[in-house]
XYZ file of C-alpha atoms in Angstrom:
747
model
C 41.024 -44.882 -34.260
C 40.078 -43.721 -30.786
C 43.658 -44.151 -29.609
C 44.889 -42.129 -32.561
C 42.933 -39.090 -31.425
C 43.915 -39.388 -27.810
C 45.913 -36.486 -26.376
C 49.610 -37.387 -26.092
C 49.740 -37.027 -22.314
C 46.933 -37.515 -19.845
C 47.260 -36.758 -16.174
C 45.052 -39.711 -15.288
C 44.891 -43.342 -16.457
C 41.181 -43.261 -17.394
C 40.366 -41.478 -20.624
C 37.847 -38.632 -20.711
C 35.513 -39.340 -23.619
C 33.061 -37.094 -25.466
C 30.463 -39.112 -27.418
C 29.441 -37.818 -30.815
C 26.015 -37.524 -32.413
C 24.303 -40.729 -33.560
C 26.460 -42.269 -36.275
C 29.529 -40.300 -35.227
C 32.514 -41.565 -33.285
C 33.672 -40.468 -29.857
C 36.722 -38.416 -29.108
C 39.001 -38.334 -26.099
C 39.548 -35.059 -24.272
C 42.374 -33.652 -22.254
C 41.664 -32.394 -18.764
C 41.938 -28.798 -19.987
C 39.516 -29.414 -22.844
C 37.004 -31.107 -20.543
C 37.175 -28.289 -18.047
C 36.708 -25.625 -20.705
C 33.648 -27.346 -22.064
C 32.112 -27.515 -18.587
C 32.740 -23.854 -17.788
C 29.915 -21.499 -18.835
C 30.828 -17.839 -18.351
C 27.617 -16.408 -19.757
C 24.189 -17.285 -21.057
C 22.419 -15.780 -24.072
C 20.265 -13.837 -21.589
C 23.415 -12.120 -20.262
C 24.288 -10.971 -23.771
C 20.728 -9.785 -24.433
C 20.754 -7.886 -21.124
C 23.980 -6.039 -21.890
C 22.974 -5.232 -25.469
C 19.581 -4.026 -24.299
C 21.035 -2.005 -21.437
C 23.327 -0.162 -23.859
C 20.298 1.071 -25.793
C 18.530 1.815 -22.504
C 21.462 3.914 -21.270
C 21.742 5.701 -24.605
C 18.222 7.064 -24.237
C 19.073 8.344 -20.748
C 22.093 10.157 -22.210
C 19.837 11.554 -24.938
C 17.345 12.853 -22.370
C 20.133 14.375 -20.283
C 21.441 16.224 -23.343
C 18.072 17.968 -23.747
C 18.521 19.824 -20.450
C 20.891 22.374 -21.950
C 18.922 25.443 -23.017
C 15.571 24.216 -21.731
C 15.865 24.920 -17.989
C 17.970 26.999 -15.643
C 17.132 24.783 -12.648
C 20.545 23.991 -11.181
C 19.303 20.805 -9.511
C 18.040 19.445 -12.831
C 21.270 20.430 -14.554
C 23.324 18.644 -11.884
C 21.172 15.510 -12.155
C 21.540 15.502 -15.935
C 25.303 15.950 -15.781
C 25.646 13.122 -13.282
C 23.424 10.788 -15.304
C 25.166 11.574 -18.601
C 28.611 10.906 -17.132
C 27.699 7.690 -15.310
C 25.612 6.230 -18.124
C 28.269 6.969 -20.741
C 30.918 5.285 -18.605
C 28.695 2.250 -18.178
C 28.005 2.099 -21.923
C 31.753 1.965 -22.566
C 32.117 -0.808 -19.995
C 29.266 -2.857 -21.508
C 30.698 -2.549 -25.028
C 34.080 -3.698 -23.738
C 32.539 -6.616 -21.811
C 30.642 -7.795 -24.876
C 33.731 -7.484 -27.080
C 35.637 -9.640 -24.608
C 33.257 -12.480 -25.415
C 33.274 -11.732 -29.127
C 29.763 -10.267 -29.053
C 28.540 -7.143 -30.874
C 27.310 -4.129 -28.939
C 23.832 -4.420 -30.449
C 21.493 -7.173 -31.521
C 21.535 -7.894 -35.219
C 18.855 -5.937 -37.049
C 17.731 -4.061 -33.952
C 17.703 -0.302 -34.067
C 16.998 2.246 -31.358
C 13.235 2.318 -31.897
C 13.016 -1.467 -31.772
C 13.603 -1.200 -28.032
C 10.711 1.131 -27.171
C 8.912 -1.761 -25.475
C 11.833 -2.192 -23.062
C 11.026 -1.453 -19.421
C 11.093 2.276 -18.678
C 11.889 3.431 -22.211
C 10.244 6.713 -23.166
C 8.049 6.646 -26.259
C 8.660 8.794 -29.314
C 5.739 10.966 -28.230
C 7.235 11.407 -24.753
C 10.583 12.400 -26.211
C 8.908 14.909 -28.539
C 7.039 16.470 -25.598
C 10.288 16.711 -23.652
C 12.052 18.465 -26.546
C 9.222 20.995 -26.811
C 8.963 21.707 -23.061
C 10.655 24.609 -21.298
C 11.180 25.759 -17.705
C 9.314 24.000 -14.919
C 7.262 22.022 -17.447
C 10.506 20.583 -18.789
C 11.780 19.906 -15.274
C 8.664 17.975 -14.352
C 8.547 15.975 -17.592
C 12.284 15.249 -17.435
C 12.069 13.893 -13.894
C 8.962 11.834 -14.582
C 10.515 10.202 -17.633
C 13.925 9.722 -16.037
C 12.495 8.159 -12.877
C 10.442 5.743 -14.979
C 13.561 5.078 -17.056
C 15.676 4.244 -14.000
C 12.915 2.036 -12.612
C 12.976 0.264 -15.958
C 16.670 -0.488 -15.487
C 15.877 -2.035 -12.100
C 13.190 -4.146 -13.754
C 15.694 -5.336 -16.357
C 18.086 -6.431 -13.614
C 15.298 -8.254 -11.780
C 14.259 -9.986 -14.999
C 17.844 -11.067 -15.637
C 18.201 -12.504 -12.159
C 14.916 -14.401 -12.520
C 16.602 -16.638 -15.117
C 18.601 -19.427 -13.526
C 22.315 -19.342 -14.231
C 22.597 -15.723 -15.359
C 25.227 -13.253 -14.101
C 27.618 -16.021 -13.048
C 30.438 -13.925 -14.504
C 31.628 -12.067 -11.377
C 32.315 -8.912 -13.397
C 28.756 -8.918 -14.755
C 27.344 -9.653 -11.302
C 29.226 -6.707 -9.786
C 28.012 -4.476 -12.615
C 24.350 -5.408 -12.144
C 24.677 -4.849 -8.401
C 26.078 -1.374 -9.038
C 23.264 -0.647 -11.493
C 20.716 -1.509 -8.834
C 22.264 0.632 -6.103
C 23.149 3.587 -8.344
C 19.811 3.704 -10.146
C 17.854 3.467 -6.882
C 19.901 6.253 -5.316
C 19.255 8.438 -8.358
C 15.527 7.636 -8.227
C 15.422 8.735 -4.589
C 17.150 12.029 -5.396
C 14.918 12.728 -8.386
C 11.766 11.867 -6.433
C 12.622 14.498 -3.822
C 13.268 17.055 -6.550
C 10.029 16.190 -8.366
C 8.016 16.636 -5.159
C 9.612 20.066 -4.665
C 8.160 21.203 -8.006
C 4.618 20.687 -6.754
C 2.602 23.732 -5.722
C 0.164 21.562 -3.773
C 0.211 22.713 -0.119
C 0.322 19.068 1.046
C 3.784 18.534 -0.395
C 6.685 19.064 1.985
C 4.748 19.457 5.252
C 6.958 19.307 8.340
C 6.432 16.258 10.541
C 5.806 15.508 14.192
C 3.517 13.356 16.289
C 1.323 16.194 17.549
C 2.991 19.282 16.091
C 3.179 18.413 12.386
C 2.327 21.072 9.829
C -1.191 20.909 8.386
C -2.843 21.765 5.078
C -6.611 22.157 4.720
C -8.949 23.137 1.899
C -12.730 23.621 1.943
C -13.068 21.944 5.350
C -13.361 23.187 8.925
C -11.339 21.242 11.488
C -13.886 20.803 14.269
C -11.916 18.768 16.805
C -8.948 16.490 17.433
C -8.884 13.918 20.246
C -5.720 12.096 21.227
C -5.833 8.375 21.939
C -7.120 7.672 25.438
C -4.965 6.252 28.223
C -4.310 2.544 27.869
C -4.321 2.721 24.065
C -0.779 3.880 23.430
C 2.650 3.028 24.777
C 3.878 5.995 26.879
C 7.463 4.964 26.119
C 6.762 4.958 22.387
C 3.559 6.903 21.688
C 4.064 7.047 17.909
C 4.531 3.290 17.657
C 7.599 3.548 15.446
C 10.944 1.836 15.675
C 12.586 2.395 19.029
C 15.665 4.600 19.207
C 18.805 2.706 20.170
C 20.610 4.665 22.928
C 23.946 6.116 21.864
C 26.933 4.302 23.284
C 28.413 6.204 26.207
C 31.802 7.685 25.516
C 34.578 6.332 27.649
C 36.752 8.557 29.784
C 39.930 9.908 28.172
C 42.046 8.010 30.638
C 40.364 4.800 29.514
C 40.933 5.483 25.800
C 44.567 6.556 25.958
C 45.776 3.072 25.246
C 42.774 2.038 23.167
C 43.420 0.335 19.855
C 40.480 2.207 18.280
C 42.354 4.453 15.875
C 39.160 6.319 14.865
C 39.112 8.079 18.258
C 42.671 9.240 17.775
C 41.964 10.431 14.253
C 39.029 12.482 15.484
C 41.119 14.181 18.134
C 43.905 14.870 15.665
C 41.462 16.290 13.142
C 40.051 18.670 15.753
C 43.552 19.814 16.691
C 44.426 20.359 13.038
C 41.271 22.415 12.535
C 42.113 24.663 15.489
C 45.646 25.163 14.223
C 44.438 25.979 10.729
C 41.908 28.547 11.972
C 43.149 30.029 15.274
C 40.557 32.820 15.096
C 37.578 30.445 15.105
C 35.008 31.149 17.802
C 35.557 29.251 21.016
C 32.027 27.774 20.985
C 32.561 26.405 17.495
C 35.843 24.773 18.515
C 34.173 23.156 21.494
C 31.113 22.029 19.570
C 30.775 18.282 19.346
C 29.122 16.500 16.441
C 26.046 14.659 17.633
C 26.118 10.957 16.776
C 23.525 9.861 14.191
C 20.278 8.567 15.604
C 20.043 4.797 15.333
C 16.757 2.902 15.201
C 15.808 -0.694 15.824
C 15.629 -2.693 12.622
C 11.905 -3.355 12.917
C 8.910 -1.547 14.337
C 6.082 -2.765 16.529
C 2.990 -4.809 15.677
C 0.492 -1.940 15.409
C -0.511 -3.042 18.892
C -2.413 0.193 19.578
C -3.422 1.188 16.043
C -6.803 2.854 15.602
C -8.859 1.114 12.917
C -12.489 1.297 11.786
C -15.581 3.032 13.184
C -19.299 2.385 13.573
C -22.117 4.734 14.670
C -25.537 4.286 16.260
C -27.592 7.270 17.369
C -25.233 9.554 19.255
C -22.793 6.691 19.924
C -19.501 6.270 18.059
C -17.344 3.153 18.441
C -13.712 3.429 17.334
C -11.991 0.098 16.815
C -8.381 -0.527 17.750
C -5.942 -3.432 17.601
C -6.094 -3.320 21.415
C -9.892 -3.298 21.736
C -12.294 -0.389 21.193
C -13.290 3.015 22.577
C -16.830 4.340 22.871
C -17.724 8.033 22.510
C -20.924 10.054 22.802
C -21.329 12.717 20.125
C -21.970 16.098 21.660
C -22.334 19.661 20.412
C -21.077 20.174 16.848
C -20.489 16.417 16.677
C -17.504 16.468 19.036
C -16.957 13.002 20.585
C -16.667 12.560 24.332
C -15.071 9.359 25.626
C -17.428 7.242 27.753
C -15.644 3.876 27.921
C -12.503 2.035 26.866
C -12.521 -1.724 26.357
C -9.244 -3.645 26.289
C -9.552 -6.831 24.257
C -6.391 -7.363 22.152
C -6.340 -9.431 19.002
C -5.635 -7.120 16.129
C -7.767 -5.541 13.420
C -10.648 -4.472 15.658
C -13.083 -3.480 12.900
C -16.528 -2.933 14.441
C -20.234 -2.893 13.565
C -23.275 -2.087 15.699
C -26.796 -3.541 15.489
C -29.035 -2.380 18.328
C -27.373 -3.482 21.561
C -24.985 -5.832 19.752
C -21.429 -4.877 18.814
C -19.469 -7.132 16.445
C -15.667 -6.981 16.263
C -13.177 -8.602 13.870
C -10.125 -10.378 15.322
C -7.352 -11.810 13.179
C -3.989 -11.899 14.951
C -2.712 -15.088 16.558
C -2.260 -13.288 19.909
C -6.032 -12.952 20.399
C -7.452 -14.818 23.381
C -10.949 -16.085 24.080
C -10.924 -14.240 27.415
C -9.608 -10.913 26.018
C -6.386 -11.517 27.956
C -3.447 -9.185 27.442
C -0.709 -11.814 27.617
C -1.440 -13.271 24.193
C -0.946 -16.854 23.046
C 2.526 -18.151 22.254
C 1.799 -21.824 21.528
C 1.364 -22.988 17.934
C -1.861 -24.705 18.919
C -3.946 -23.498 21.863
C -7.541 -23.760 23.031
C -7.152 -20.250 24.450
C -6.550 -18.636 21.038
C -9.335 -16.661 19.400
C -9.481 -15.593 15.754
C -12.833 -14.679 14.270
C -15.841 -12.555 15.298
C -16.461 -11.396 18.852
C -20.004 -10.465 19.864
C -20.599 -7.954 22.686
C -23.712 -6.797 24.494
C -23.380 -2.999 24.754
C -26.741 -2.243 26.346
C -24.552 -0.692 29.056
C -21.861 0.936 26.964
C -19.766 1.628 30.073
C -19.543 -2.106 30.791
C -19.761 -4.152 27.576
C -20.073 -7.918 28.008
C -18.701 -10.492 25.563
C -21.652 -12.784 24.816
C -20.588 -14.693 21.729
C -17.609 -15.968 19.738
C -17.313 -17.381 16.245
C -13.980 -19.056 15.587
C -12.986 -19.005 11.902
C -10.207 -20.698 9.959
C -8.620 -17.459 8.700
C -9.705 -15.092 11.457
C -11.694 -11.987 10.632
C -10.086 -9.084 8.839
C -13.373 -7.361 8.062
C -17.056 -8.213 8.259
C -20.309 -6.919 6.780
C -23.753 -6.748 8.378
C -25.978 -8.075 5.588
C -29.375 -8.439 7.198
C -30.932 -8.123 10.641
C -34.353 -8.652 12.156
C -35.761 -9.304 15.633
C -34.412 -12.859 15.622
C -30.929 -12.832 14.072
C -28.140 -10.921 12.376
C -26.485 -12.223 9.190
C -22.851 -11.261 8.682
C -20.385 -11.931 5.876
C -16.918 -12.585 7.261
C -13.702 -11.974 5.322
C -10.569 -13.639 6.655
C -7.272 -12.804 5.002
C -4.684 -14.460 7.262
C -3.177 -17.924 7.009
C -5.302 -20.984 7.647
C -5.259 -22.259 11.219
C -3.973 -25.650 12.221
C -6.717 -28.252 12.070
C -5.703 -29.419 15.531
C -6.659 -25.996 16.904
C -9.893 -25.611 14.948
C -11.472 -28.673 13.420
C -12.153 -28.521 9.712
C -9.457 -25.983 8.845
C -7.414 -27.124 5.845
C -4.679 -25.073 4.210
C -3.814 -24.930 0.536
C -3.184 -28.398 -0.833
C -3.452 -28.549 -4.648
C -6.498 -30.546 -5.622
C -7.986 -30.562 -2.116
C -11.252 -28.610 -2.208
C -11.596 -28.690 1.564
C -9.223 -25.703 1.859
C -10.440 -22.670 3.816
C -9.143 -20.443 1.024
C -11.305 -19.297 -1.898
C -14.392 -18.613 0.194
C -16.159 -16.223 2.537
C -18.065 -17.118 5.713
C -21.781 -16.549 6.252
C -22.347 -16.135 9.995
C -25.641 -16.077 11.871
C -25.942 -14.384 15.278
C -29.177 -15.392 17.090
C -30.270 -12.462 19.248
C -31.990 -14.669 21.837
C -28.662 -16.395 22.548
C -25.593 -14.853 20.841
C -23.434 -17.584 22.372
C -24.898 -19.855 19.666
C -23.523 -17.699 16.844
C -22.174 -19.899 14.075
C -20.948 -20.193 10.502
C -23.852 -21.398 8.363
C -21.866 -21.819 5.138
C -18.688 -20.781 3.342
C -19.739 -19.966 -0.240
C -17.220 -20.502 -3.032
C -17.851 -17.090 -4.584
C -14.702 -17.288 -6.736
C -15.550 -20.571 -8.479
C -15.818 -20.820 -12.248
C -18.606 -22.485 -14.223
C -16.864 -25.850 -13.956
C -16.769 -25.718 -10.170
C -13.072 -24.889 -9.890
C -12.924 -22.999 -6.577
C -9.901 -20.952 -7.748
C -11.776 -19.663 -10.757
C -10.696 -16.011 -10.764
C -7.333 -14.203 -10.845
C -4.496 -16.603 -10.059
C -1.888 -13.944 -9.302
C 0.785 -12.225 -11.368
C 1.057 -9.167 -13.586
C -1.025 -8.202 -16.607
C 1.836 -7.527 -19.008
C 4.607 -4.965 -19.368
C 4.207 -1.900 -17.167
C 1.355 -3.329 -15.095
C 0.891 -4.226 -11.465
C 1.567 -7.616 -9.965
C -1.874 -8.432 -8.584
C -2.538 -10.758 -5.655
C -4.246 -14.108 -6.158
C -7.988 -14.087 -5.547
C -8.428 -16.446 -2.606
C -10.146 -14.012 -0.217
C -12.194 -10.835 -0.029
C -10.779 -7.965 1.953
C -14.010 -5.964 2.058
C -17.548 -6.846 1.019
C -19.868 -3.852 0.956
C -23.549 -4.748 0.898
C -26.483 -2.650 -0.315
C -29.370 -4.784 1.026
C -32.198 -2.668 -0.398
C -30.747 -3.288 -3.872
C -29.893 -6.956 -3.176
C -26.345 -6.136 -4.233
C -22.894 -6.610 -2.751
C -19.526 -5.451 -4.077
C -16.431 -7.372 -3.057
C -12.875 -6.086 -3.157
C -11.314 -9.519 -3.324
C -7.508 -9.315 -3.488
C -7.119 -10.008 -7.223
C -10.592 -9.078 -8.460
C -13.448 -6.704 -8.010
C -16.745 -8.600 -7.943
C -20.461 -7.919 -7.565
C -22.937 -10.380 -6.055
C -26.676 -10.936 -5.876
C -27.586 -11.174 -2.161
C -31.358 -11.497 -2.535
C -30.860 -14.709 -0.541
C -28.387 -13.412 2.055
C -27.411 -16.948 3.100
C -26.401 -17.811 -0.465
C -24.664 -14.942 -2.307
C -24.201 -15.471 -6.050
C -21.447 -13.800 -8.045
C -22.739 -11.790 -10.993
C -19.501 -10.472 -12.456
C -15.780 -10.077 -11.796
C -13.134 -7.759 -13.226
C -9.397 -7.285 -13.010
C -7.476 -4.036 -13.293
C -3.876 -3.780 -14.574
C -3.182 -0.959 -12.124
C -4.358 -2.785 -8.999
C -2.041 -4.689 -6.667
C -4.660 -5.616 -4.040
C -8.386 -4.913 -4.273
C -9.096 -3.505 -0.813
C -12.494 -1.869 -0.421
C -15.686 -1.093 -2.329
C -18.372 1.590 -2.078
C -21.533 2.087 -4.141
C -22.738 5.505 -5.201
C -26.143 6.709 -3.987
C -28.249 4.734 -6.463
C -25.982 1.692 -6.771
C -25.121 2.272 -10.420
C -21.374 2.812 -9.839
C -18.857 1.070 -7.587
C -15.706 2.766 -6.317
C -12.947 0.203 -5.646
C -9.674 1.028 -3.862
C -6.238 -0.484 -4.403
C -4.044 -1.001 -1.333
C -0.728 -1.087 -3.208
C 2.042 -1.764 -0.703
C -0.271 -3.162 1.970
C -0.901 0.185 3.638
C 2.537 0.452 5.217
C 4.502 1.780 2.243
C 4.917 5.323 0.841
C 2.927 4.904 -2.372
C 1.911 8.530 -3.027
C 5.307 9.958 -3.900
C 5.637 12.312 -6.845
C 7.111 9.615 -9.069
C 4.553 6.914 -8.261
C 2.108 6.024 -11.069
C -1.168 7.918 -10.798
C -3.142 4.746 -11.530
C -1.470 2.580 -8.860
C -2.654 2.693 -5.239
C -5.664 4.633 -6.469
C -9.450 4.420 -6.863
C -11.061 2.788 -9.876
C -14.676 3.504 -10.810
C -16.832 0.823 -12.435
C -20.352 1.264 -13.733
C -22.879 -1.554 -13.334
C -24.603 -2.243 -16.641
C -26.915 -5.243 -17.071
C -25.263 -6.952 -14.118
C -21.725 -6.393 -15.416
C -18.901 -4.125 -14.238
C -17.642 -1.622 -16.821
C -14.515 0.487 -16.196
C -15.090 4.238 -16.105
C -12.112 6.055 -14.559
C -9.369 6.362 -11.935
C -8.503 8.883 -9.226
C -5.499 9.373 -6.951
C -4.795 12.294 -4.634
C -2.671 14.923 -6.424
C -0.683 16.037 -3.363
C 2.730 14.353 -3.412
C 3.724 12.740 -0.110
C 7.207 12.043 1.219
C 9.011 8.731 1.565
C 8.307 8.894 5.317
C 4.517 8.752 4.848
C 2.683 5.492 4.242
C 0.028 6.432 1.750
C -2.433 4.615 -0.500
C -6.187 4.553 -1.134
C -8.154 3.359 1.899
C -11.613 3.522 3.535
C -14.272 6.134 2.938
C -18.001 6.733 2.519
C -20.556 8.611 0.461
C -21.429 12.205 1.430
C -25.181 12.444 0.650
C -25.395 15.479 -1.633
C -28.564 15.194 -3.762
C -27.902 14.895 -7.488
C -24.174 14.282 -7.041
C -21.825 11.458 -6.076
C -19.419 12.774 -3.416
C -16.992 10.554 -1.503
C -14.811 11.253 1.540
C -11.787 8.994 1.763
C -8.825 8.177 3.993
C -5.355 7.909 2.420
C -3.349 6.967 5.527
C -0.630 9.657 5.845
C -1.886 11.176 2.610
C -4.638 12.650 4.799
C -8.272 12.689 3.755
C -9.763 13.795 0.482
C -13.265 14.654 -0.703
C -13.915 13.558 -4.291
C -16.666 14.277 -6.796
C -17.266 11.256 -9.054
C -20.672 12.231 -10.415
C -18.999 11.719 -13.769
C -16.934 8.604 -12.998
C -14.863 9.151 -16.123
C -13.672 12.478 -14.707
C -13.437 12.346 -10.884
C -11.865 15.345 -9.161
C -10.968 16.567 -5.683
C -13.041 19.245 -3.946
C -11.592 19.311 -0.398
C -8.731 17.863 1.644
C -6.854 17.784 4.934
C -3.331 16.537 5.525
C -0.604 16.539 8.170
C 3.124 16.084 7.807
C 4.642 12.702 8.635
C 4.410 11.248 12.131
C 8.217 11.178 12.152
C 10.500 12.918 9.650
C 13.410 10.536 10.279
C 11.709 7.146 9.990
C 8.661 5.713 8.294
C 6.067 5.211 11.047
C 2.752 3.667 10.057
C 0.142 6.312 10.723
C -2.481 8.468 9.094
C -6.181 7.960 8.499
C -7.497 4.412 8.505
C -11.064 5.509 7.775
C -12.923 8.713 7.010
C -16.747 8.561 7.219
C -19.666 10.965 6.944
C -22.177 10.671 9.774
C -24.957 13.116 10.684
C -23.329 16.096 9.024
C -19.732 15.592 10.131
C -16.686 13.749 8.822
C -15.019 11.470 11.381
C -11.542 10.096 10.763
C -9.587 7.568 12.830
C -5.898 8.413 12.826
C -3.818 5.273 13.378
C -1.068 6.767 15.506
C -2.575 9.976 16.874
C -6.302 9.768 17.624
C -9.567 10.989 16.068
C -10.366 14.044 13.943
C -13.723 15.659 13.192
C -14.383 17.925 10.186
C -17.227 19.929 8.666
C -17.617 20.838 5.006
C -17.224 24.493 4.040
C -18.912 26.140 1.024
C -16.617 26.566 -1.950
C -16.566 26.838 -5.715
C -17.127 23.071 -5.725
C -19.919 22.781 -3.157
C -22.619 25.274 -2.221
C -23.920 26.016 1.257
C -27.314 24.631 0.185
C -25.756 21.360 -0.960
C -23.949 21.014 2.364
C -27.183 21.757 4.227
C -28.975 19.071 2.199
C -26.248 16.544 3.036
C -26.462 17.425 6.727
C -30.239 16.948 6.672
C -30.214 13.723 4.620
C -32.032 10.705 6.039
C -29.626 7.740 6.198
C -31.040 5.827 9.133
C -29.888 5.834 12.713
C -26.891 3.522 12.228
C -23.747 3.586 10.138
C -21.685 0.436 9.679
C -18.614 0.602 7.447
C -19.587 -2.064 4.915
C -23.364 -1.654 4.880
C -25.012 0.969 2.682
C -28.571 2.217 2.948
C -30.694 4.326 0.593
C -30.553 8.062 1.123
C -33.594 10.349 1.075
C -33.963 14.128 1.230
C -36.861 16.499 1.701
C -38.227 18.134 -1.462
C -37.191 21.514 -0.086
C -33.592 20.425 0.461
C -33.298 18.929 -3.015
C -34.811 21.994 -4.691
C -32.547 24.371 -2.748
C -29.475 22.346 -3.675
C -30.479 22.288 -7.343
C -31.180 26.041 -7.417
C -27.819 26.765 -5.800
C -26.021 24.841 -8.547
C -27.669 27.102 -11.090
C -26.717 30.230 -9.179
C -30.165 30.752 -7.670
């Protein structure tokens, strides 16, 4: 029976057999049949992708058709024409591709509205608003929807490629590659056009390292200080990618016999141009086209980046990846440099307690002896990553008196408690775990091994009698669940369609403590948490929340009475342009959470309204409370988005009351720059600018803030020290509070 079904001629002696289902016989196959069965040209996911993309493209064509009669903006009309033509062509291609495999152009039973949940698809309400809009309102809505729509197409391609075995058909693969490149190019063009529609003075500022255009509102720019000598590279002061020198042109005699035909074509083209236009001006004929500027593929290591600040009396310490600089605050709060300390190691966040300065070090190049030559070995006894302790009783000659090596270095730290005997600090390390051969007890992530240095913070004690004996007292598992699972909070991933991909919670970036309230708020990569620190050696988590708009929980700040926490999201890691006109207003933003019965309750979100360019790294970053009685006012750094002053007295409706911004550090390349931190101290706002230096500002009376309220803030009692992640209660005189209240009522 088997022989009877065998193909009449086989090219090999051994039969190729295909077994049947249980109870069924086998059949012999020819080589061609066997090969055809083994060849898979597409998967069901490929078909679903093409059918879905047809509907996706059809909505783009529908939106483009609405342009006619609703706007006379030529740029919008050109964009719509280009999109309509390209999307219609691609629809025809997709229908043809599907037909070639005997597949329909649409899923059975699926109509247009069944696809509204598809990535980037505009809702029925959005489409209705677009139809009703006219003029610039239409332009803005059209671009917002179309950018989201194109981003949705990119998401669909990414989702397709995440399935193993898809797009093996070379025609389909080429098509998806074209979709990615074409849609991204269109997004870039539309983003520029959307930014141009903004009337915010921060949009479109010209760039430059020290001559960029500036925009300011309700602030007085008191002073700007450039970085001091030794804290920038004279050959590359901005710290961007180095320019690659243009190749020198060879002499004509050397190129006469050259095989490079492009040189000959250029000369011929110039001759043809002269012949075609003999009356052209001589200077124009002689003008040479400058070669495009070429940059190195990668930039530097932020080796001289300004970072965080701390204040004590009239002393200001500005941290830097290269060490720190000390300033005395003079008239009008203007800093005057008194010492520069070179001690490389990265991060450089600082705190001051009396004559003790604490500095975070995280990079692998850090050395115990503050050496400048770094450490190149994988394991070295010379490497330092953790907390440095300095005696600054003579600020012109600080002395390193203590070191605390930690498994993940120190990205930030928080002064929790201090008395005459010791200082207690919470350390947050965010880097990879060190080799156990370099630092005993360090264990990386091994599933099931609870010895890992991840999923914890460090409690460090600095004895003032002998800081050299500073040590880690414990590493609390503040992310553990009730069953003792140390990875008990957010495990990483998105929160559903249209949400952020949020980092796993295995670290805290910032922990802000409010000792007088026995409270701490942690911005801990994948979660925002609050802790009871009544026993500072043993913090206890009270609550934790996630946010679908957050990529990385970065920093936390309490309001004046500790009833609200402002968390920031560092979407893009601080080095990406995340404040462009098309970026979601709830991503890379602030989120406000009320504290009710020990639990965090979401209240609202704020992001700066001024659109930034694609050459400006921008996202929510460090700030502090401005002590205006009766109100919650916050000054905040946004990297190259500048600084912003926000009123969040009603956390469900935060709004901006003042700002300052410069154009990009470099208009031709994305250079990491802008404000790392912006803090209020003794009546002035101080801001560390990563690439440029330090700025000082004063508040100006406006419709949002009265002169009496500013005077009350300037006279507020906040202690004699300011450390970035330690908050203290604020008090005002009765007279100042009454004057501020009267001024709000027009008195």
